[in-house]
PDB file of C-alpha atoms in Angstrom:
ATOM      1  CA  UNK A   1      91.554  77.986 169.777  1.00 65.00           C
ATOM      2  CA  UNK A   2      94.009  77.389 166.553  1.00 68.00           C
ATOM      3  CA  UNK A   3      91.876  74.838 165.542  1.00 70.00           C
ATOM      4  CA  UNK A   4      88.907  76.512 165.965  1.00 70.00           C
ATOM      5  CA  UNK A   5      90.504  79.866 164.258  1.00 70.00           C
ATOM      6  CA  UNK A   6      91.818  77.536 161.194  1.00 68.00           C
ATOM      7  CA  UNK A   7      88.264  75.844 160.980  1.00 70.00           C
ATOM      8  CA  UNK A   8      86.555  79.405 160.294  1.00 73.00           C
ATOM      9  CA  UNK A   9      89.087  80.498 157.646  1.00 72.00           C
ATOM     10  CA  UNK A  10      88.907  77.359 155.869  1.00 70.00           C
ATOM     11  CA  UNK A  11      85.184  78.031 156.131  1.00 72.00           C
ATOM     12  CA  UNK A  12      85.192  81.448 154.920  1.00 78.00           C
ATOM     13  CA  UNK A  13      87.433  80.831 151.980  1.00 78.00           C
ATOM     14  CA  UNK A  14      85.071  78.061 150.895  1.00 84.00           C
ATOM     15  CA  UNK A  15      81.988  79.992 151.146  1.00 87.00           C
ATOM     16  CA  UNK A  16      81.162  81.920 147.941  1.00 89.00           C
ATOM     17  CA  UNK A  17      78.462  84.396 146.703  1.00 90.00           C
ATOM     18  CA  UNK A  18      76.846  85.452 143.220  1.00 92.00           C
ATOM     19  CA  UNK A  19      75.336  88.485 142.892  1.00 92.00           C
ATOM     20  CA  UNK A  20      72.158  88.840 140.140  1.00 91.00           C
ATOM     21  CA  UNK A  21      73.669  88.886 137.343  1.00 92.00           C
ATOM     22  CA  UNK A  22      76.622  86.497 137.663  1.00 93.00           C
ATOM     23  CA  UNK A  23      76.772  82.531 137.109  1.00 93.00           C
ATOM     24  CA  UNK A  24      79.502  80.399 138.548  1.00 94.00           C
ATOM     25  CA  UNK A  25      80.889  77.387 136.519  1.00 94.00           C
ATOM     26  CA  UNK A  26      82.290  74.834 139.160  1.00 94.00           C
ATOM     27  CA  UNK A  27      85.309  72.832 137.964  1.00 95.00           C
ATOM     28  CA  UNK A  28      85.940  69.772 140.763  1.00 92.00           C
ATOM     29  CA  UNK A  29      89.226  68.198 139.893  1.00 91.00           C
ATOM     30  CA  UNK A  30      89.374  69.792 136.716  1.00 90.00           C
ATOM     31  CA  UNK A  31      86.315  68.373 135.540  1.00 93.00           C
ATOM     32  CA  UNK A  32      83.055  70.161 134.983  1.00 93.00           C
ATOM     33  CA  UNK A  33      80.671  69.640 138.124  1.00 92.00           C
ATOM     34  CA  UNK A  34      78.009  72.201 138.506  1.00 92.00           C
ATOM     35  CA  UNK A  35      76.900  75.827 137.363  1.00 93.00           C
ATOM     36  CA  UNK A  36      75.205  78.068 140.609  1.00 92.00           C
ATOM     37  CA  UNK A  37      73.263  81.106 140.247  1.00 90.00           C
ATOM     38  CA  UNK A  38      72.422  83.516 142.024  1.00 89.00           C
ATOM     39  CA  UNK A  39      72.957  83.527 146.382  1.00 90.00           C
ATOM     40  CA  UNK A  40      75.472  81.984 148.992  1.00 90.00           C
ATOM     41  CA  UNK A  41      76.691  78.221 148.485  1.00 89.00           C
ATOM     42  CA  UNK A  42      80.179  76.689 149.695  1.00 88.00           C
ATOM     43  CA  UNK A  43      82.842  74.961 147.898  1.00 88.00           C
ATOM     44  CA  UNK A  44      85.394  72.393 148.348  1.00 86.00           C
ATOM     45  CA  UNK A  45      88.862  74.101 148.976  1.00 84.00           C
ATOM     46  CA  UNK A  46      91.584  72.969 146.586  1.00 86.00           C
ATOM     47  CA  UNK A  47      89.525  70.694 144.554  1.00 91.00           C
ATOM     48  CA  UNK A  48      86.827  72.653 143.515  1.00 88.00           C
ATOM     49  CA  UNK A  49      88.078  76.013 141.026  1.00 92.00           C
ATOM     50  CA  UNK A  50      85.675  78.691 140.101  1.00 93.00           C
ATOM     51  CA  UNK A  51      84.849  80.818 137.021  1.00 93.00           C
ATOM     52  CA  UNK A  52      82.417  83.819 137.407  1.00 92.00           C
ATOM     53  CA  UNK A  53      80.353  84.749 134.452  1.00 94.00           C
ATOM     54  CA  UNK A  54      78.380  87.925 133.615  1.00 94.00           C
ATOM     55  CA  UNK A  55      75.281  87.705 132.440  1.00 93.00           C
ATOM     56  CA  UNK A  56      74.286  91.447 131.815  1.00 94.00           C
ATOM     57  CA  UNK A  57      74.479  93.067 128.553  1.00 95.00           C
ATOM     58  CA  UNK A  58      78.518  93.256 126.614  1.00 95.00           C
ATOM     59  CA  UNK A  59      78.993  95.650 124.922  1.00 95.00           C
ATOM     60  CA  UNK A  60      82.097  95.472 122.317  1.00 93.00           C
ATOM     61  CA  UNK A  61      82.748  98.554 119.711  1.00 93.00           C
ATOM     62  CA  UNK A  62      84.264  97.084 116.858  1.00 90.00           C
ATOM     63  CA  UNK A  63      87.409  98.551 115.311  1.00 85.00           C
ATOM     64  CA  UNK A  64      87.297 100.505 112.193  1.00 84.00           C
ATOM     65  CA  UNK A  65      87.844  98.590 108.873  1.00 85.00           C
ATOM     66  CA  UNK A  66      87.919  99.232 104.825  1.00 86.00           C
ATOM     67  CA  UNK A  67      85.871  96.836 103.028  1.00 88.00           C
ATOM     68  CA  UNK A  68      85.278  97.257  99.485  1.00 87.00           C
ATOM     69  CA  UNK A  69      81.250  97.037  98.434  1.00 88.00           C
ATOM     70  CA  UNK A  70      80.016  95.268  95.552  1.00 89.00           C
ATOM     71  CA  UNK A  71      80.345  98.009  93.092  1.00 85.00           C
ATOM     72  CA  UNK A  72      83.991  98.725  94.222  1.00 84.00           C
ATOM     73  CA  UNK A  73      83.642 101.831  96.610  1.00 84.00           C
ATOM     74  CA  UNK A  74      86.628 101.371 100.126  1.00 86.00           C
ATOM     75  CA  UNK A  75      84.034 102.542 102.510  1.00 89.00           C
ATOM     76  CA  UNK A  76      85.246 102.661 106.243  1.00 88.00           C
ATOM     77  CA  UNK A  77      82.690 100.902 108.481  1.00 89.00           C
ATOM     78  CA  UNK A  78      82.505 101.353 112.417  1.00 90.00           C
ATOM     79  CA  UNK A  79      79.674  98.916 113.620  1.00 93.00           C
ATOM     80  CA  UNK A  80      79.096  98.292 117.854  1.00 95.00           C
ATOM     81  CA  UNK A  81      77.776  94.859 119.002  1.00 96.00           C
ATOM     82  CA  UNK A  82      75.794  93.591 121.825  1.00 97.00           C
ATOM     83  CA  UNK A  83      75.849  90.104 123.124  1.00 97.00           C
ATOM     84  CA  UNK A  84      75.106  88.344 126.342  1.00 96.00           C
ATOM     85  CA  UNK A  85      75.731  84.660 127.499  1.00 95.00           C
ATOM     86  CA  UNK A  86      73.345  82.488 127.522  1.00 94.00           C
ATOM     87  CA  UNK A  87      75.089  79.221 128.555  1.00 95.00           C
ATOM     88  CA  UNK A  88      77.937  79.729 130.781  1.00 95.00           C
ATOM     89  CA  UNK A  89      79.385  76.193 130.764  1.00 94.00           C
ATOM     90  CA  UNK A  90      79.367  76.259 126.455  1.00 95.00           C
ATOM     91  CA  UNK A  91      81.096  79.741 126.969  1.00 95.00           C
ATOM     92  CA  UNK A  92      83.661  78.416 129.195  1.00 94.00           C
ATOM     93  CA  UNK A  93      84.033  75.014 127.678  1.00 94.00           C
ATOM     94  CA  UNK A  94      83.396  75.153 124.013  1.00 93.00           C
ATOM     95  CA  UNK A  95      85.906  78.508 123.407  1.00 94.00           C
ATOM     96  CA  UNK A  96      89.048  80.050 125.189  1.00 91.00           C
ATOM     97  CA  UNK A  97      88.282  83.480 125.113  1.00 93.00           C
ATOM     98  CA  UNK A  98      84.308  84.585 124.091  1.00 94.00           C
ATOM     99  CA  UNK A  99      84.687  87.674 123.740  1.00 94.00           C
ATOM    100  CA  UNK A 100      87.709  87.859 121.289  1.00 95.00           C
ATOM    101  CA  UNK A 101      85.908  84.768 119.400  1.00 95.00           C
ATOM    102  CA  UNK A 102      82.673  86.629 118.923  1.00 96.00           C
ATOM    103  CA  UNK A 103      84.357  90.192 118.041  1.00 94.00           C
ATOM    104  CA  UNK A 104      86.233  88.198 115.294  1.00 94.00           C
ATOM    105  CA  UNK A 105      83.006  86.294 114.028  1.00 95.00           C
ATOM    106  CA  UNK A 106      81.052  89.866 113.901  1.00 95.00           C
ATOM    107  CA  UNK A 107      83.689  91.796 112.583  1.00 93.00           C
ATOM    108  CA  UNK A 108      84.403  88.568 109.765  1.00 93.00           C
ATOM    109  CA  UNK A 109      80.547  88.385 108.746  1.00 94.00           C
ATOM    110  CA  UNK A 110      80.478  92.275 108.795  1.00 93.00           C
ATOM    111  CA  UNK A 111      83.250  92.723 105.980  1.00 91.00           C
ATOM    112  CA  UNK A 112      81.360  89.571 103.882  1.00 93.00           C
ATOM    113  CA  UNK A 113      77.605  91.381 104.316  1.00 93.00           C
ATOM    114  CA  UNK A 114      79.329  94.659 102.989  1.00 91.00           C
ATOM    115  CA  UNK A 115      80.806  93.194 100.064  1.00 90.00           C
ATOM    116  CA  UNK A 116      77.983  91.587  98.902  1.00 92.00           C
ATOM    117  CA  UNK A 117      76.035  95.398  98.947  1.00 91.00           C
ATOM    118  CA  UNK A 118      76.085  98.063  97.038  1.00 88.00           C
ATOM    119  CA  UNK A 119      76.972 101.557  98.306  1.00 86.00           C
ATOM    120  CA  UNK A 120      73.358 103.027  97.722  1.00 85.00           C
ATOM    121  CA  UNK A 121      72.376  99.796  99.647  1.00 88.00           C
ATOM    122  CA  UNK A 122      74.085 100.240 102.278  1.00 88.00           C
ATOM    123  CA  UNK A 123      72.991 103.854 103.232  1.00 85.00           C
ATOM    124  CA  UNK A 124      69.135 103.287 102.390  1.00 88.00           C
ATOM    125  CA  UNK A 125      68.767  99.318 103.837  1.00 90.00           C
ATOM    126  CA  UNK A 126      71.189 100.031 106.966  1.00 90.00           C
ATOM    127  CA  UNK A 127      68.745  98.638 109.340  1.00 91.00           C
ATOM    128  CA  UNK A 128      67.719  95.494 107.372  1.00 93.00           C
ATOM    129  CA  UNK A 129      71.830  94.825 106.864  1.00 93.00           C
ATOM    130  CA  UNK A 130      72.340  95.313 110.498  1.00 94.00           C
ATOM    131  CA  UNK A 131      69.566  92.574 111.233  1.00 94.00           C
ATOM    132  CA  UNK A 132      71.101  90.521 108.725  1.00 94.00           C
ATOM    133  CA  UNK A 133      74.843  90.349 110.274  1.00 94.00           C
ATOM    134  CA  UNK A 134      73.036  90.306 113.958  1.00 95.00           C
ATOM    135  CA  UNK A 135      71.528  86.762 112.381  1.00 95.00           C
ATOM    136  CA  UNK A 136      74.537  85.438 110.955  1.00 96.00           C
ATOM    137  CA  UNK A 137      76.874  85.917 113.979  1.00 96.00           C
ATOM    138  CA  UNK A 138      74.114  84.052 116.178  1.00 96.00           C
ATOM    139  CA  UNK A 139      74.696  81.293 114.182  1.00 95.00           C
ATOM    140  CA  UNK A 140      78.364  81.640 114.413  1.00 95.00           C
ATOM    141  CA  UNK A 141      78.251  82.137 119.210  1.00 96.00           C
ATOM    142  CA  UNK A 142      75.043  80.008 119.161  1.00 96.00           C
ATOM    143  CA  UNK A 143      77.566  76.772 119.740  1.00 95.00           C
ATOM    144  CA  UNK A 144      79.450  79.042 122.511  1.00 95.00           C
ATOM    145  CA  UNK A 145      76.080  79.540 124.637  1.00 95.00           C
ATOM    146  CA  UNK A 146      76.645  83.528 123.340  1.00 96.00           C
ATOM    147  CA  UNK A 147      73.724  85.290 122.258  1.00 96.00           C
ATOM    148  CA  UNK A 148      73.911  88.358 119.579  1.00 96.00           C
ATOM    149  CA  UNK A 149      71.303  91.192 120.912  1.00 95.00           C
ATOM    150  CA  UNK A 150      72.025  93.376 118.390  1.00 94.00           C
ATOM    151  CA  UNK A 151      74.833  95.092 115.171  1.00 94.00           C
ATOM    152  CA  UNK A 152      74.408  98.446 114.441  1.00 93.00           C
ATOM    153  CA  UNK A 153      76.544 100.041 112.313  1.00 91.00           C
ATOM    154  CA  UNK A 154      77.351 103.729 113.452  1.00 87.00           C
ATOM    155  CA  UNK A 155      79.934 104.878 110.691  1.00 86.00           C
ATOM    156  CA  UNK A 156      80.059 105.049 107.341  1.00 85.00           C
ATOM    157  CA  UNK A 157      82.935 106.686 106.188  1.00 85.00           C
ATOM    158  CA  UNK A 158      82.958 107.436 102.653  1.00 83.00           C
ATOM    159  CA  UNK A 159      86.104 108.635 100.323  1.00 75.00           C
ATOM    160  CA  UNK A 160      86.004 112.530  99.563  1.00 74.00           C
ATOM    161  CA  UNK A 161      85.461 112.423  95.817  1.00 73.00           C
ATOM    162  CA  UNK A 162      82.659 110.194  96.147  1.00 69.00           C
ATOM    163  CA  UNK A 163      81.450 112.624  98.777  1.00 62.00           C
ATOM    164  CA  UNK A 164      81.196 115.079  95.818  1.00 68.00           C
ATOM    165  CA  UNK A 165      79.913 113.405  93.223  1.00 69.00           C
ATOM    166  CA  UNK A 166      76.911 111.983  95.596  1.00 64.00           C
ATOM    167  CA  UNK A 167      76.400 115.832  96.105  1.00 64.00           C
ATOM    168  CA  UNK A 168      76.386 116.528  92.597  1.00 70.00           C
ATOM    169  CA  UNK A 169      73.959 114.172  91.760  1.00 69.00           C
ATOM    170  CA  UNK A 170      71.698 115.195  94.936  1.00 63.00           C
ATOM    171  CA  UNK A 171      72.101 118.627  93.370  1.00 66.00           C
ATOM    172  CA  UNK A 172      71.289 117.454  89.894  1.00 71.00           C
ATOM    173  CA  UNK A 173      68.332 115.693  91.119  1.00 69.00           C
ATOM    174  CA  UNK A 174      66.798 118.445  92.776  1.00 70.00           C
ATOM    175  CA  UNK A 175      67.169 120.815  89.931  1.00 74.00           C
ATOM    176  CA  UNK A 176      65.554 118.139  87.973  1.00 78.00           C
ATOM    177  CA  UNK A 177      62.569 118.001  90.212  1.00 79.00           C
ATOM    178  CA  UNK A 178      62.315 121.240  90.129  1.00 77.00           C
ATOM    179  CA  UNK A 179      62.451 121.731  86.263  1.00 81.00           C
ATOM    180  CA  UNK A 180      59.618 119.065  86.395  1.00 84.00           C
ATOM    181  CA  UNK A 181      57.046 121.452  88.681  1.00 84.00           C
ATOM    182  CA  UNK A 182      57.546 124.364  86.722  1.00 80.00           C
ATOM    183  CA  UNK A 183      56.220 122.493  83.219  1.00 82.00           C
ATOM    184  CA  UNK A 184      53.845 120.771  84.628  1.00 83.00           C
ATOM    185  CA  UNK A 185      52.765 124.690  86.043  1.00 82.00           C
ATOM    186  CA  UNK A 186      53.705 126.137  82.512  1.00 78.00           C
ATOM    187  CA  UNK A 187      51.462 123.211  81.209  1.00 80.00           C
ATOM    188  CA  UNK A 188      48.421 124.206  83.710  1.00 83.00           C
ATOM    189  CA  UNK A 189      49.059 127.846  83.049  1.00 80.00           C
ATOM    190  CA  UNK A 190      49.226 127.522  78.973  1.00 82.00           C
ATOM    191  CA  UNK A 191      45.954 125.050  79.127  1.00 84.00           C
ATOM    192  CA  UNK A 192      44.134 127.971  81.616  1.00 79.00           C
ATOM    193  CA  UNK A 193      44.936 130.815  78.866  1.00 74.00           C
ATOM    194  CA  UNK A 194      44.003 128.236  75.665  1.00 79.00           C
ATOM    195  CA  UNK A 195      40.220 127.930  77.521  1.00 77.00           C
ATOM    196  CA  UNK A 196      40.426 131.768  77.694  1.00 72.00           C
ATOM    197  CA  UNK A 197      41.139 132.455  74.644  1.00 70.00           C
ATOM    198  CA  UNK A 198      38.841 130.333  73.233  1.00 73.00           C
ATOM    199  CA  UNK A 199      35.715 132.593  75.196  1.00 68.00           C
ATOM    200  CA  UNK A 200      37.170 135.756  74.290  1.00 65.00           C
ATOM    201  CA  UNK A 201      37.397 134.652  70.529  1.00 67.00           C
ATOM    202  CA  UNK A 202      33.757 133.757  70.790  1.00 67.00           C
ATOM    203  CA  UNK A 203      32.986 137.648  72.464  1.00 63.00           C
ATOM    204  CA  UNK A 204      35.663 140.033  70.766  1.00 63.00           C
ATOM    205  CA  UNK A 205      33.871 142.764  72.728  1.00 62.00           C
ATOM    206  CA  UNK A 206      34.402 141.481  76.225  1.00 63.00           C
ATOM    207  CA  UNK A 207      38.276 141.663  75.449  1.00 63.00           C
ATOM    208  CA  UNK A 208      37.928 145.459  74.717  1.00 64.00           C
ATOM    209  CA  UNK A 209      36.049 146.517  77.212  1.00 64.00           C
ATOM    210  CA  UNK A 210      38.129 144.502  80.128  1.00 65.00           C
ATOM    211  CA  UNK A 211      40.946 146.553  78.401  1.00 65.00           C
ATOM    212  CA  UNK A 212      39.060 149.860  78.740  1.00 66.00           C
ATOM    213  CA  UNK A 213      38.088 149.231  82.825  1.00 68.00           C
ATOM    214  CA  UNK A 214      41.365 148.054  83.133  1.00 68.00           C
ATOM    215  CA  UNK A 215      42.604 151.818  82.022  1.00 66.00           C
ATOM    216  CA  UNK A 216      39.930 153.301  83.917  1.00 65.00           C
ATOM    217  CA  UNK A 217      41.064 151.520  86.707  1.00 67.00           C
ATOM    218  CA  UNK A 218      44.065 152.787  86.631  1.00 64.00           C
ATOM    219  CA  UNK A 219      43.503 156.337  86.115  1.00 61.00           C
ATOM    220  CA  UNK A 220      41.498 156.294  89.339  1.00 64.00           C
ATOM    221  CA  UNK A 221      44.355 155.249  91.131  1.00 60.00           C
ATOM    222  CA  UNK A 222      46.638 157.879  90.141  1.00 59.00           C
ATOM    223  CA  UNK A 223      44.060 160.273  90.058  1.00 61.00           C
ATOM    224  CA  UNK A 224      43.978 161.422  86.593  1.00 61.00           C
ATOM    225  CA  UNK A 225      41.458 161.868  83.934  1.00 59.00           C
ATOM    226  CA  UNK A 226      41.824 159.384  80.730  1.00 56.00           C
ATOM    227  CA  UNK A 227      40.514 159.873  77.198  1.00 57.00           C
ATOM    228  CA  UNK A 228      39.633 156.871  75.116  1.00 54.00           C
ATOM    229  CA  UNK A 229      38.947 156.616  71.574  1.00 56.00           C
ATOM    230  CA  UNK A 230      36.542 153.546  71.520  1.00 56.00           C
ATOM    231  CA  UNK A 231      36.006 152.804  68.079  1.00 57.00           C
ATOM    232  CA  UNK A 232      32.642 152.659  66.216  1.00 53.00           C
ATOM    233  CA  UNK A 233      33.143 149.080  65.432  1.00 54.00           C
ATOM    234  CA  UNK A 234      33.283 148.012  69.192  1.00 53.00           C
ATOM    235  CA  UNK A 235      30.349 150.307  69.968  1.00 51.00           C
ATOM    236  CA  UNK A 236      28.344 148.671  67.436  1.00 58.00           C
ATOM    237  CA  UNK A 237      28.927 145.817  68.976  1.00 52.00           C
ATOM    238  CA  UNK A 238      28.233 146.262  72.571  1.00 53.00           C
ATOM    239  CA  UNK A 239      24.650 147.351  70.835  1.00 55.00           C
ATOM    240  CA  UNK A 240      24.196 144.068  69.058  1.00 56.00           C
ATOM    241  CA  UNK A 241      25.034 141.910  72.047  1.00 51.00           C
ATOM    242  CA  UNK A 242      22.764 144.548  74.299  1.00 52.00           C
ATOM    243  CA  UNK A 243      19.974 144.408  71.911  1.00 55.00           C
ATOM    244  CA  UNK A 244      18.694 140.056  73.055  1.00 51.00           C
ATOM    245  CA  UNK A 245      18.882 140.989  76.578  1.00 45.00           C
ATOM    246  CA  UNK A 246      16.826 144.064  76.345  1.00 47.00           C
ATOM    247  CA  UNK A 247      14.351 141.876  73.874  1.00 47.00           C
ATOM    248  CA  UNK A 248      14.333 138.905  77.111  1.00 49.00           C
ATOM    249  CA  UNK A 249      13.344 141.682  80.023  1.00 48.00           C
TER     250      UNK A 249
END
């Protein structure tokens, strides 16, 4: 019965199980063997030594760091990264600890891509930076069997005085815009009343006697009776430019 009892704990301890999204790397005397995926498979007590690896999705927010952009503005920069391994044997083998190694490469390449920007670059082209450093640190884990998903850079921190003056200028720039629409609306306006002008010169009379309905018009709203003296000039003429069309009907 000891025997028997000793036999199933020896074959208990030896039997070992992944779950979906795990990888074993299988050491036998030291020595790489084997890497098993996913299900139930036994191992060889003593001899055999094995390292678990997870396959899903890491997620690793990078500490906050000052790096100085290209035209010499300490911005603070907050980025989070997103890996996954590829090749657990490389990740074992080929680096002692992946995860430090590829926090170091990202946080490395993102202080050299943010030198090499400006500060206007960096908060119009953030998504074609972030591809950029997500390319560069693949490069860097590819040898490790670590693949970069994705760098996205969630802070920007920016120093309070430049705060201001990028306000200022936003201000300044809208004002300016603004200046701009109301010329080009003088310009419309002044070009409108030029045309006019140039009819009314043409009919002298038509300008009086929109200035006498205009009067009119107004003393029927307040209900009072006007009095104009129309000259004899104007009334003349009215009866010069009435005369052709009585002559055409």
């Amino acid at each position: 019965m000891k025997a028997a009892a000793k036999r199933i704990v020896l074959l208990s301890a030896s039997i070992k199980i992944n779950f979906e999204y795990q990888k074993s790397v299988i050491f036998r005397l030291g020595i790489f063997s084997h890497v098993r995926g996913l299900g139930v498979y036994l191992t060889i007590l003593i001899i055999d030594q094995i390292k678990q690896v997870d396959r899903r999705t890491i997620t690793i927010d990078l500490e906050s760091q000052d790096t100085v952009t290209k035209d010499s503005v300490t911005v603070g920069i907050n980025a989070v990264l997103y890996y996954r391994i590829r090749d657990p044997e490389k990740a074992l083998i080929r680096v002692k600890d992946y995860n430090f190694a590829t926090s170091q490469a990202a946080l490395t390449t993102l202080r050299n891509i943010i030198g090499q920007h400006k500060l206007d670059e960096l908060l119009q082209e953030r998504d074609k930076i972030n591809s950029r450093i997500c390319e560069i640190v693949d490069e860097i884990t590819n040898p490790w069997g670590i693949e970069i998903e994705r760098i996205e850079i969630k802070n920007l921190q920016i120093p309070k005085p430049m705060q201001r003056a990028m306000a200022k200028e936003a201000e300044v720039a809208r004002e300016k815009r603004a200046r701009m629409i109301k010329a080009e609306s003088d310009y419309e306006s002044t070009i409108k009343l030029t045309q006019a002008a140039r009819e009314i010169a043409k009919f002298p009379v038509a300008l009086e006697l929109r200035r006498i309905q205009m009067i009119a018009e107004i003393g029927t709203e307040q209900n009072t009776t006007t009095i104009l003296m129309i000259p004899s000039d104007i009334l003349s003429l009215a009866k010069d430019v009435s005369q052709p069309i009585s002559k055409d009907k």
